[in-house]
mmCIF file of C-alpha atoms and ligand atoms in Angstrom:
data_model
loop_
_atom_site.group_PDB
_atom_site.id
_atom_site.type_symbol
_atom_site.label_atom_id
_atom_site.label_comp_id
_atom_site.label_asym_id
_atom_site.label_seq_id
_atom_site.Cartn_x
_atom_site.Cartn_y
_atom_site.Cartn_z
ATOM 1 C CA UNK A 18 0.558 21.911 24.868
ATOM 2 C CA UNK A 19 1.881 18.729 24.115
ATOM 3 C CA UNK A 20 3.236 16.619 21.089
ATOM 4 C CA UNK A 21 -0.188 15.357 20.196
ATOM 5 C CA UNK A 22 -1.773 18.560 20.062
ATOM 6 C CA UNK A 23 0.767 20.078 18.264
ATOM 7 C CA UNK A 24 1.344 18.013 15.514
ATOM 8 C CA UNK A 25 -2.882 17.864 14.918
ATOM 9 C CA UNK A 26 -2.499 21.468 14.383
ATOM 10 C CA UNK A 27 0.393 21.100 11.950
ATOM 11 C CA UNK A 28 -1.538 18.342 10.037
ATOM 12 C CA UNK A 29 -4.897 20.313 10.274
ATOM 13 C CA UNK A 30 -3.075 23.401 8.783
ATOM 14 C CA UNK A 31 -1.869 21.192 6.102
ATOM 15 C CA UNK A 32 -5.171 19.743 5.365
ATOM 16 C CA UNK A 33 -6.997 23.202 5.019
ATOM 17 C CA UNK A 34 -3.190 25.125 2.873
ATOM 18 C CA UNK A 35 -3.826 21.823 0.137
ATOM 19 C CA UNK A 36 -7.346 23.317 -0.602
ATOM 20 C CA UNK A 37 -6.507 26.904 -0.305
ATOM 21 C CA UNK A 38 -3.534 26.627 -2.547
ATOM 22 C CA UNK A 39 -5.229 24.451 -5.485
ATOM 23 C CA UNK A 40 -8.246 26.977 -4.927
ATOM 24 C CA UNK A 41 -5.788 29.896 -5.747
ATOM 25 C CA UNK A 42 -6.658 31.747 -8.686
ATOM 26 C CA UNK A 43 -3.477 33.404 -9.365
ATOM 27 C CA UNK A 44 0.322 33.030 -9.036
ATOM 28 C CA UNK A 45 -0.097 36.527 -7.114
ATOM 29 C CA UNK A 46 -2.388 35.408 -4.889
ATOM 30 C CA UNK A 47 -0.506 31.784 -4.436
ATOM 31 C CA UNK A 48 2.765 34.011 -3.921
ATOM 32 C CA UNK A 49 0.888 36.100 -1.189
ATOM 33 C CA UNK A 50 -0.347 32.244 0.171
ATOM 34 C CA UNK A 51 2.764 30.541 -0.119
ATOM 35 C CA UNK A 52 4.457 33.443 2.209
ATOM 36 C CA UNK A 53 1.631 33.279 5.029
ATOM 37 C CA UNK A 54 2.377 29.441 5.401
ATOM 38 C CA UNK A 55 5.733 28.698 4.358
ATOM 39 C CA UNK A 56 7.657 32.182 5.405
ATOM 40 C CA UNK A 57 9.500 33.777 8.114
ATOM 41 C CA UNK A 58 6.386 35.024 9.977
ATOM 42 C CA UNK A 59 3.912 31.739 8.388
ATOM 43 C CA UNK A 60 1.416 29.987 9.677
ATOM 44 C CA UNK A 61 3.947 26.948 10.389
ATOM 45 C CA UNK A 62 6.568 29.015 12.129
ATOM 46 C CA UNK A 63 3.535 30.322 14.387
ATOM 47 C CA UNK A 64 2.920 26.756 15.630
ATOM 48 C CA UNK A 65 6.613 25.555 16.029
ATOM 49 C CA UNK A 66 6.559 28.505 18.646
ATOM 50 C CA UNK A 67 5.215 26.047 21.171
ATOM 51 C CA UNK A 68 8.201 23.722 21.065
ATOM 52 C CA UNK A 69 9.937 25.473 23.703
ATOM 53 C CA UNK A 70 6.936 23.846 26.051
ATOM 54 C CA UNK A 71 7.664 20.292 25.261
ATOM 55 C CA UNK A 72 9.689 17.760 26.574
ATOM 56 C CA UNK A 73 13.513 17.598 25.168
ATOM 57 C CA UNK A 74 12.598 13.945 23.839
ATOM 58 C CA UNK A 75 9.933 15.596 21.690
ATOM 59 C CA UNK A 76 11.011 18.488 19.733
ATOM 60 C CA UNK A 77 13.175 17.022 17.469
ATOM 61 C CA UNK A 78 9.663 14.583 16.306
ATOM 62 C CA UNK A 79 7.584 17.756 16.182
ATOM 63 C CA UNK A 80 10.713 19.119 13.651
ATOM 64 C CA UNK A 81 10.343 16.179 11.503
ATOM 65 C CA UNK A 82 6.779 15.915 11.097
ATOM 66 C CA UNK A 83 6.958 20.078 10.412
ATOM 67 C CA UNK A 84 9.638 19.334 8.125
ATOM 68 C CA UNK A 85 7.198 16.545 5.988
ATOM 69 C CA UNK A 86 4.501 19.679 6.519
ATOM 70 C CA UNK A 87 7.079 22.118 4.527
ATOM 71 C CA UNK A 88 7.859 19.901 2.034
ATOM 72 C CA UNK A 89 4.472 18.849 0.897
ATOM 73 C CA UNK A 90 2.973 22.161 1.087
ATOM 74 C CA UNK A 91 5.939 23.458 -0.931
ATOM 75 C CA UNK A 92 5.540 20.426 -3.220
ATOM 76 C CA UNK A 93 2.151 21.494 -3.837
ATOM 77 C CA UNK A 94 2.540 25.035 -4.180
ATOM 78 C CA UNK A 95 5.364 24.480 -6.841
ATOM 79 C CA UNK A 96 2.862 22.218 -8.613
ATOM 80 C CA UNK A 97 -0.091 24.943 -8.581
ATOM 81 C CA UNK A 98 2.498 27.823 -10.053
ATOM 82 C CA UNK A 99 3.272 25.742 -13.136
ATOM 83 C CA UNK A 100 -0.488 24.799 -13.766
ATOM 84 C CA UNK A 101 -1.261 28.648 -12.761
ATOM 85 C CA UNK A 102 1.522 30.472 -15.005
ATOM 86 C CA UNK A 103 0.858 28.268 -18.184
ATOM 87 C CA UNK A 104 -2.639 29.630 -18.428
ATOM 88 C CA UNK A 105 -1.650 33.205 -17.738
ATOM 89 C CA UNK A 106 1.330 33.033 -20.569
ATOM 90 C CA UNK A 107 -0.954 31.535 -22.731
ATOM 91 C CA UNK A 108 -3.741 34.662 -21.649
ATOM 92 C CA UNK A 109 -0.830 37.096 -21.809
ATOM 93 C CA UNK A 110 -0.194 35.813 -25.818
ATOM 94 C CA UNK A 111 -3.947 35.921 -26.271
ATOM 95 C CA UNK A 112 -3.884 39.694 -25.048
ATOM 96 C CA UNK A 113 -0.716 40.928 -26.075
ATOM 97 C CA UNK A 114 -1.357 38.827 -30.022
ATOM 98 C CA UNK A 115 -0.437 41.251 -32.439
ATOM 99 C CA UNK A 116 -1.627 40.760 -36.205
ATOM 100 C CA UNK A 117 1.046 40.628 -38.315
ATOM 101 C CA UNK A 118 -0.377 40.970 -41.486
ATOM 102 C CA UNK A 119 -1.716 44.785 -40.317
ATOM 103 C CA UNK A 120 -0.438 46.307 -43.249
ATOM 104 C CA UNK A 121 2.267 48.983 -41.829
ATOM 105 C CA UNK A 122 2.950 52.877 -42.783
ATOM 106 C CA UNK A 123 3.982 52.743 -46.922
ATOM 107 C CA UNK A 124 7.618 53.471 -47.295
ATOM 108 C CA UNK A 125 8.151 56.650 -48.986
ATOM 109 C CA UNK A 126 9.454 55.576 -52.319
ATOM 110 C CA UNK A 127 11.816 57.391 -54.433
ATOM 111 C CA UNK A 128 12.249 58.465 -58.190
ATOM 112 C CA UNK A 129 15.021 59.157 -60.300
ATOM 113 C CA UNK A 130 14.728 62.621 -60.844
ATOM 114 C CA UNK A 131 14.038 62.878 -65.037
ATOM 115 C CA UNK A 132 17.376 64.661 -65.838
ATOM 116 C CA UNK A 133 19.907 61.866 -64.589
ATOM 117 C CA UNK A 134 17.219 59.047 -65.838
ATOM 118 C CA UNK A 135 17.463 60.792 -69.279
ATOM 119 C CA UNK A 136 21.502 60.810 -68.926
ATOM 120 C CA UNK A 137 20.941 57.490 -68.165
ATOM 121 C CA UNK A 138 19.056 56.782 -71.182
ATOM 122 C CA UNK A 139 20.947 58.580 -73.683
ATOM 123 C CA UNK A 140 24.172 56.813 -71.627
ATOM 124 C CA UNK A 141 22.813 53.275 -72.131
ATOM 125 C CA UNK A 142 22.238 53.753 -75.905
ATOM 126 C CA UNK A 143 25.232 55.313 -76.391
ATOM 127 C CA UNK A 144 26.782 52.438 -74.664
ATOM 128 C CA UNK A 145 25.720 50.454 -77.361
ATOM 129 C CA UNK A 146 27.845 52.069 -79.518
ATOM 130 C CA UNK A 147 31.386 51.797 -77.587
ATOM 131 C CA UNK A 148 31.274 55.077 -76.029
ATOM 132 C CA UNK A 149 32.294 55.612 -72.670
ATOM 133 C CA UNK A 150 31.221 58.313 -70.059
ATOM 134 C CA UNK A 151 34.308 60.617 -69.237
ATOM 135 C CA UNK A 152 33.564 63.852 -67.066
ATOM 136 C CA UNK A 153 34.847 67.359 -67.947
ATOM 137 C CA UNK A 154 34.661 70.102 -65.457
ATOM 138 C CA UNK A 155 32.218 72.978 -64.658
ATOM 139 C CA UNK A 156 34.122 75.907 -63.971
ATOM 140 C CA UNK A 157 36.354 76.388 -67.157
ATOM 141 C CA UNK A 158 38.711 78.654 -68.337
ATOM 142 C CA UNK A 159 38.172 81.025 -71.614
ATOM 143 C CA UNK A 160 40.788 79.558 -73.601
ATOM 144 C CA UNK A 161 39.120 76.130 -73.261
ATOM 145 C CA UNK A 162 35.698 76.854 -73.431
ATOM 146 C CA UNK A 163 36.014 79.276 -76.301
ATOM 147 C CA UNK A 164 39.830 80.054 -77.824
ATOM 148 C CA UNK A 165 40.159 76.571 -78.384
ATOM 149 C CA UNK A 166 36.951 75.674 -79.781
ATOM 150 C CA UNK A 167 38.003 78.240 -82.322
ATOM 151 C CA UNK A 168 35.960 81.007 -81.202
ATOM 152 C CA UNK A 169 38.490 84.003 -80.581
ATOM 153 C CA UNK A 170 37.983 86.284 -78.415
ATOM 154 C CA UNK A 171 36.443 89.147 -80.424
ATOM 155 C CA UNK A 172 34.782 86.350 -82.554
ATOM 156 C CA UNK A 173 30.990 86.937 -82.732
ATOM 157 C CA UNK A 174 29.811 83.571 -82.469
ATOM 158 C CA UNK A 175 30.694 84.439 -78.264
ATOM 159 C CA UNK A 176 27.102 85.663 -78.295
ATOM 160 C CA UNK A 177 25.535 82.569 -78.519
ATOM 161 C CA UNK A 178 26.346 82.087 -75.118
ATOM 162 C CA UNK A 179 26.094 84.707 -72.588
ATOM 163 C CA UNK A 180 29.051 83.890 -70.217
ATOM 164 C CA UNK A 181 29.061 83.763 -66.282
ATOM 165 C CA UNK A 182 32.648 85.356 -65.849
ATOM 166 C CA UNK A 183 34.375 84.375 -61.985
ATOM 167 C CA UNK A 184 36.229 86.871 -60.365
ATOM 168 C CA UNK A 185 39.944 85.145 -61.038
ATOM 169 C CA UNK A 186 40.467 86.528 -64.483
ATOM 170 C CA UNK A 187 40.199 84.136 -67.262
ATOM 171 C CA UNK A 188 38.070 81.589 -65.490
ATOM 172 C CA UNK A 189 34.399 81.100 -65.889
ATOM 173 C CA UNK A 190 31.436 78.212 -65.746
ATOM 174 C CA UNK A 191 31.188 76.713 -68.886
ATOM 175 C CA UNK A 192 28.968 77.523 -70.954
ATOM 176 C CA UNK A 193 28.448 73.959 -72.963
ATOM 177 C CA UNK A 194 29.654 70.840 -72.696
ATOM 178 C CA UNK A 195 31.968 71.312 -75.897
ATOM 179 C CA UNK A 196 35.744 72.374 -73.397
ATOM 180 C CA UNK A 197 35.282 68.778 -72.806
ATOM 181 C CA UNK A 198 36.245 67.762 -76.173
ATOM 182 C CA UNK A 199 39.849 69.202 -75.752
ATOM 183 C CA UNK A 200 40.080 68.032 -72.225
ATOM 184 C CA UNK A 201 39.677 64.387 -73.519
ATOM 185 C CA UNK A 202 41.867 64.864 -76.769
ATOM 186 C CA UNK A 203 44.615 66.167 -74.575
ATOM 187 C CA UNK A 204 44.244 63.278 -72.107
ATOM 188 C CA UNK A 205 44.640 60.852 -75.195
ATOM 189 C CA UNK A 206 44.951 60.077 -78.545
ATOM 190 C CA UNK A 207 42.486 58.551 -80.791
ATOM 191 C CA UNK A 208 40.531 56.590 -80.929
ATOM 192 C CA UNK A 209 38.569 58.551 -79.159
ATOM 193 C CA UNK A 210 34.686 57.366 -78.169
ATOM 194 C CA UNK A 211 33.303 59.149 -74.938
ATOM 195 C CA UNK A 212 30.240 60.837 -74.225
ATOM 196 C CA UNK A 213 30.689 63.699 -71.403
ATOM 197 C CA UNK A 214 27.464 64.574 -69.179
ATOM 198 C CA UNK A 215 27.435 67.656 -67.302
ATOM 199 C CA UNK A 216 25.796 71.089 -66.028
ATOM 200 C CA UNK A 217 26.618 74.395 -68.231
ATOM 201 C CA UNK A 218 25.607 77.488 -67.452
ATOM 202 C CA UNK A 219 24.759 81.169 -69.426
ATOM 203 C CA UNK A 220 23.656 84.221 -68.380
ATOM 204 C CA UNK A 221 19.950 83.952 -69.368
ATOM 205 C CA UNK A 222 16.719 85.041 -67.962
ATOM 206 C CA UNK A 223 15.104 82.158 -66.788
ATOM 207 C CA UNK A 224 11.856 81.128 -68.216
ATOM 208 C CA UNK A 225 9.586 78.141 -69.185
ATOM 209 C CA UNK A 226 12.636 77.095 -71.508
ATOM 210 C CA UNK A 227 15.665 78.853 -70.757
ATOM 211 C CA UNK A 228 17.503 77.946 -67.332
ATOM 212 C CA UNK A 229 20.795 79.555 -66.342
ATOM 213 C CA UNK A 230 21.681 76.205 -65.237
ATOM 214 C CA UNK A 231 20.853 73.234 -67.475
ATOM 215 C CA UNK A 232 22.754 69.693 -68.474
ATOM 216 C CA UNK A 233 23.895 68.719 -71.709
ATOM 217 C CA UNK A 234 25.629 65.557 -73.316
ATOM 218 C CA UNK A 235 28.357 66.124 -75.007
ATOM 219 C CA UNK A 236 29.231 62.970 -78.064
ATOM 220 C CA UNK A 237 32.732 63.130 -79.379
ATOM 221 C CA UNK A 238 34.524 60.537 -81.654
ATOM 222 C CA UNK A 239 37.515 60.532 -83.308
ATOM 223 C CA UNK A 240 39.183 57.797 -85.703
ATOM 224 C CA UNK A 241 41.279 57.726 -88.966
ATOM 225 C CA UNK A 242 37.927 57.408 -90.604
ATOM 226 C CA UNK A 243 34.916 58.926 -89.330
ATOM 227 C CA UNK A 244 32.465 60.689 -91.861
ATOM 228 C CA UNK A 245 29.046 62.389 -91.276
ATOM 229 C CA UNK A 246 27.262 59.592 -92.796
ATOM 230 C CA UNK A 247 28.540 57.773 -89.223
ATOM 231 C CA UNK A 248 27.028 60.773 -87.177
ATOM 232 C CA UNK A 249 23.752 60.387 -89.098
ATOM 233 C CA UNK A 250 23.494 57.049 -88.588
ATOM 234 C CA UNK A 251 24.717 56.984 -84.929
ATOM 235 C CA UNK A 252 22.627 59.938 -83.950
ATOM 236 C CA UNK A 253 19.358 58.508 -85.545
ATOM 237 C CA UNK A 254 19.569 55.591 -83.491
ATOM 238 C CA UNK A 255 19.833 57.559 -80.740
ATOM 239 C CA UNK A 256 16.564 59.331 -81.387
ATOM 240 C CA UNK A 257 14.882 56.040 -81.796
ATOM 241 C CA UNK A 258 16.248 55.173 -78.205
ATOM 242 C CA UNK A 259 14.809 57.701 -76.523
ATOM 243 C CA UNK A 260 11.736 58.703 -78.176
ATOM 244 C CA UNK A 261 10.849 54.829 -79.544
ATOM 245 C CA UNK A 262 11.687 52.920 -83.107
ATOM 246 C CA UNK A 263 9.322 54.951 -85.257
ATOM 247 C CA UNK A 264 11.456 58.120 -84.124
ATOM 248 C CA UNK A 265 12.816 59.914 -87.658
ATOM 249 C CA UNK A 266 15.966 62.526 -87.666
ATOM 250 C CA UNK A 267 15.986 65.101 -89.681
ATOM 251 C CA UNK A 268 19.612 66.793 -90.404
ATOM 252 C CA UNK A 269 19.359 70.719 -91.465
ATOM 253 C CA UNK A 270 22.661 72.580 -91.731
ATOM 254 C CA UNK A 271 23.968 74.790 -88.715
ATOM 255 C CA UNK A 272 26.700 76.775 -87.861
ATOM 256 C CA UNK A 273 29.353 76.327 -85.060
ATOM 257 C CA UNK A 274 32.323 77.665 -85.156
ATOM 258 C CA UNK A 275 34.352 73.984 -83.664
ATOM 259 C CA UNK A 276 32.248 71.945 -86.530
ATOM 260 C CA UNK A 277 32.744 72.005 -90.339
ATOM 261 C CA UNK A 278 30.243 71.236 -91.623
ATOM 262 C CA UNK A 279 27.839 71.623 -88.722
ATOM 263 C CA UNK A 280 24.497 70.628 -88.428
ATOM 264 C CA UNK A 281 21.222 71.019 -86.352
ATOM 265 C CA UNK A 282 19.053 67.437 -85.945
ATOM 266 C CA UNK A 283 15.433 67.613 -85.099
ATOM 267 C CA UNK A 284 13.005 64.651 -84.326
ATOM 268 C CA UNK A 285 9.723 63.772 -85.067
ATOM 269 C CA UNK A 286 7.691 61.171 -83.746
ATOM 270 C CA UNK A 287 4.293 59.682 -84.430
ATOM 271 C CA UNK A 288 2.218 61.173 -81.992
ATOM 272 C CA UNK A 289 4.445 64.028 -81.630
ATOM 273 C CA UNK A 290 2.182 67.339 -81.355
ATOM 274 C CA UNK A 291 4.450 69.809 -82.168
ATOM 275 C CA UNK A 292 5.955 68.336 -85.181
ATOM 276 C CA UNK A 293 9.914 68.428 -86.078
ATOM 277 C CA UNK A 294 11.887 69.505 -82.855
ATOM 278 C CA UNK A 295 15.623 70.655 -82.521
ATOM 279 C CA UNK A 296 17.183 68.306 -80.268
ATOM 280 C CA UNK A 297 20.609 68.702 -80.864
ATOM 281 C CA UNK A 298 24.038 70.575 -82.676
ATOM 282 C CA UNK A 299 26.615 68.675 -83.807
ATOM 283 C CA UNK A 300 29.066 68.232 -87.031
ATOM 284 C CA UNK A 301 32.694 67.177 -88.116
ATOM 285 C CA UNK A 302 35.295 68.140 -85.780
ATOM 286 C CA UNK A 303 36.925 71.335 -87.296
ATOM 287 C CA UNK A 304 40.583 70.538 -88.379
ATOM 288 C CA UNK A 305 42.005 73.342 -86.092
ATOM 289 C CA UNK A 306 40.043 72.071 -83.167
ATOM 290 C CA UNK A 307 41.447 68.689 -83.771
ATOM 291 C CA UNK A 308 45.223 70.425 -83.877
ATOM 292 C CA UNK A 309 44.223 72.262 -80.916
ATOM 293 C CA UNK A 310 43.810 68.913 -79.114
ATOM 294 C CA UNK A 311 47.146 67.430 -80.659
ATOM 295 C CA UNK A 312 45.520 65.391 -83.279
ATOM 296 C CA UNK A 313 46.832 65.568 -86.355
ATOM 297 C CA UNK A 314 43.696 66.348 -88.334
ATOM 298 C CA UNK A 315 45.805 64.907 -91.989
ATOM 299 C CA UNK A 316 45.387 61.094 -90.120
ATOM 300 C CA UNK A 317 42.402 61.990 -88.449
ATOM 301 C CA UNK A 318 38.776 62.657 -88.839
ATOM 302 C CA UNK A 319 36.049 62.862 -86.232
ATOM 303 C CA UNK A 320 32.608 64.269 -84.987
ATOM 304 C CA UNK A 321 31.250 65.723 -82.545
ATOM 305 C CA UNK A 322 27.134 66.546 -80.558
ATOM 306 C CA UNK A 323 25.883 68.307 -77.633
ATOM 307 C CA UNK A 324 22.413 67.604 -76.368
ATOM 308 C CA UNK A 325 20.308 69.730 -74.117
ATOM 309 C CA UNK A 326 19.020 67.027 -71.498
ATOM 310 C CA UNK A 327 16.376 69.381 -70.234
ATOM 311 C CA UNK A 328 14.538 69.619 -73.717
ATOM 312 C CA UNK A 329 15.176 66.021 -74.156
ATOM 313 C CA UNK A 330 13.115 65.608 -71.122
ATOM 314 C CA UNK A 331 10.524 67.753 -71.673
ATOM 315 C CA UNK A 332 9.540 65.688 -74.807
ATOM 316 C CA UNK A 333 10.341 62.554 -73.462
ATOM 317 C CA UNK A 334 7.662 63.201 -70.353
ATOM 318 C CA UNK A 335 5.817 66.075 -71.916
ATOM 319 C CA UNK A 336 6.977 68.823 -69.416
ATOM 320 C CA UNK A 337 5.823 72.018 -70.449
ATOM 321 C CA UNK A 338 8.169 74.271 -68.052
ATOM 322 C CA UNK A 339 11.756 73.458 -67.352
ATOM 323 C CA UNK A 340 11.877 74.925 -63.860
ATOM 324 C CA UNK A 341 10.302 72.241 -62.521
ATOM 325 C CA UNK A 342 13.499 70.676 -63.058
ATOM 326 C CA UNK A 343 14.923 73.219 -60.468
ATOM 327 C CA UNK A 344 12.578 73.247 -57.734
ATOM 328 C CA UNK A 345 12.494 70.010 -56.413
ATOM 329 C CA UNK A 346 9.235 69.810 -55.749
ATOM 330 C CA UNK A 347 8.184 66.044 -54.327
ATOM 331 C CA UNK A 348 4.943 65.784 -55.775
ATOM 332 C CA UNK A 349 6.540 66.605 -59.325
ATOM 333 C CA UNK A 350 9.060 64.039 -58.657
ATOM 334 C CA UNK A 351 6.581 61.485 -57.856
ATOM 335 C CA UNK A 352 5.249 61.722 -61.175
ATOM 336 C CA UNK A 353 8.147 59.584 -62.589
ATOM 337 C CA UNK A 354 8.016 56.532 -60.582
HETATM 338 N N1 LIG B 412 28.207 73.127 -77.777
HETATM 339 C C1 LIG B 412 27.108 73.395 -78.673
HETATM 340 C C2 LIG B 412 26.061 74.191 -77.906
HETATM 341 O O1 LIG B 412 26.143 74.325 -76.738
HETATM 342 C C3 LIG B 412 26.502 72.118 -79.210
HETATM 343 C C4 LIG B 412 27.438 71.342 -80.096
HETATM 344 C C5 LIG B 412 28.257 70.394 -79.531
HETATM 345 C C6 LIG B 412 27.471 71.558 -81.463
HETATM 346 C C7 LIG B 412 29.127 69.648 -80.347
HETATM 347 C C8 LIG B 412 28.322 70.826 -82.259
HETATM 348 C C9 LIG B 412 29.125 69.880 -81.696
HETATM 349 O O2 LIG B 412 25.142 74.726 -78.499
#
């Protein structure tokens, strides 16, 4: 072996690796060809192992020219990656495209359920008016849902609303909205404008319109002047909120025993099947319920409602059965998107 020989083989070997590595059809396979000439155990390596048979004066030329060998089969393997891995990014993108305008799964989109949208309602129009939402409390004590709303306790005006006692004597779930009323008047003097939203609850057997559990809006204003001609015309303009401008009130007289006079309003509605319907109680704060909340009823007048939202609903939507309202069923829910 001698110098001659040895560097035709390097320069054949370079001659054949160009066309093998422009010929390579992947960077795998130009990985796998880069290694067999170029590595550790490569085709060039194999050759330099007859070195040790030359002369002393010739190695180091045999190094250089394998050295030139090495760097212009690495040059041209470098230059076939970057020509190989462009195409297979851009055949990767073509494979892995994804089509972005595949509509998705629908979100699952919520409703208000119809009792808070009709507090809503009824708070929005009352709005209107300068009244603001104050909160009263569910469980209640006797003297404040009834003593104080003038009805005593042997009075028989207690069975209009079949009470849910709790065990701690004296204390029970209210029964109406109305214990709100004194809660507020304590809390402050007039002028008084709030509207209090809220569950109640009686002992009733439950049906297509009775719940044991239902929501009412309680109205309550008081003022040096306030006369039932401002109830009328407040409270009419409420039904035309809620059940549209062509909405008409109709003002009968009731009896409760925290209003003097009291009265019961129905609507009617063009359209309306069922004719005039009771919405609503309400009536001139009774003097003694005014005392009762330290107002003195010789400076002051006021009046007072309570709504049931459930009813209010029912007409608004046409809901023949209030429990629906209870049972949180989804596909009833739906129905009020
Ligand atoms: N609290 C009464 C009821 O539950 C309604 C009402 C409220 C009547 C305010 C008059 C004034 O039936």
């Amino acid at each position: 072996m001698d110098l001659a020989a040895l560097e035709k083989q390097l320069r054949t070997l370079q001659a054949d690796a160009a066309t093998r590595i422009s010929a390579a059809a992947s960077t795998a396979e130009l990985d796998e060809l880069g290694s067999s000439l170029l590595g550790k155990r490569g085709a060039i390596t194999e050759i330099l192992r007859g070195i040790g048979a030359l002369p002393a004066d010739d190695r180091p030329k045999i190094g250089v020219v394998a050295n030139e060998v090495r760097a212009a089969l690495d040059a041209s393997v470098s230059a076939r990656r970057v020509a190989l891995s462009a195409g297979e990014l851009l055949e990767r993108i073509e494979r892995e495209r994804v089509d972005a305008t595949t509509p998705g799964p629908a979100p699952r989109i919520g409703s208000l359920h119809p009792i808070p949208e009709t507090i809503a309602a009824i708070t929005e129009i009352m709005s209107s008016f300068g009244f603001v939402v104050a909160e009263g409390q569910e469980i209640e004590d006797d003297v404040t849902n009834f003593q104080l709303l003038n009805i005593p306790e042997d009075h028989p005006s207690r069975d209009l609303w079949d009470t849910l006692y709790l065990q701690e004597p004296g204390r029970l779930l209210r029964t109406h909205t109305s214990p709100g009323q004194i809660r507020t008047m304590q809390a402050g003097g007039p002028p008084i404008r709030v509207i209090l939203p809220g569950r109640c609850f009686r002992y009733e057997a439950v049906d297509a319109s009775h719940g044991f559990e239902f929501h009412q809006v309680e109205g309550l204003l008081v003022d040096r002047s306030a006369t039932l001609a401002d109830l009328k015309g407040i409270l009419d303009e409420l039904a035309k909120g809620l059940f549209g401008s062509a909405a008409r009130t109709r003002f009968r007289p009731g009896y409760y025993p925290f209003t003097e006079p009291s009265v019961a309003v129905d609507v009617s509605w063009p359209g309306s099947k069922d004719g005039w319907m009771t919405i609503l109680g309400a009536g001139m704060v009774h003097p003694v319920v005014l005392e009762n909340g330290g107002i003195d009823p010789e400076t002051h007048q006021g009046f007072a409602f309570g709504l049931g939202v459930e009813r209010i609903a029912m007409l608004r939507h046409g809901i023949p059965d209030l429990r629906a309202f209870l049972e949180n069923d989804l596909r009833f829910l739906a129905g009020f998107r």
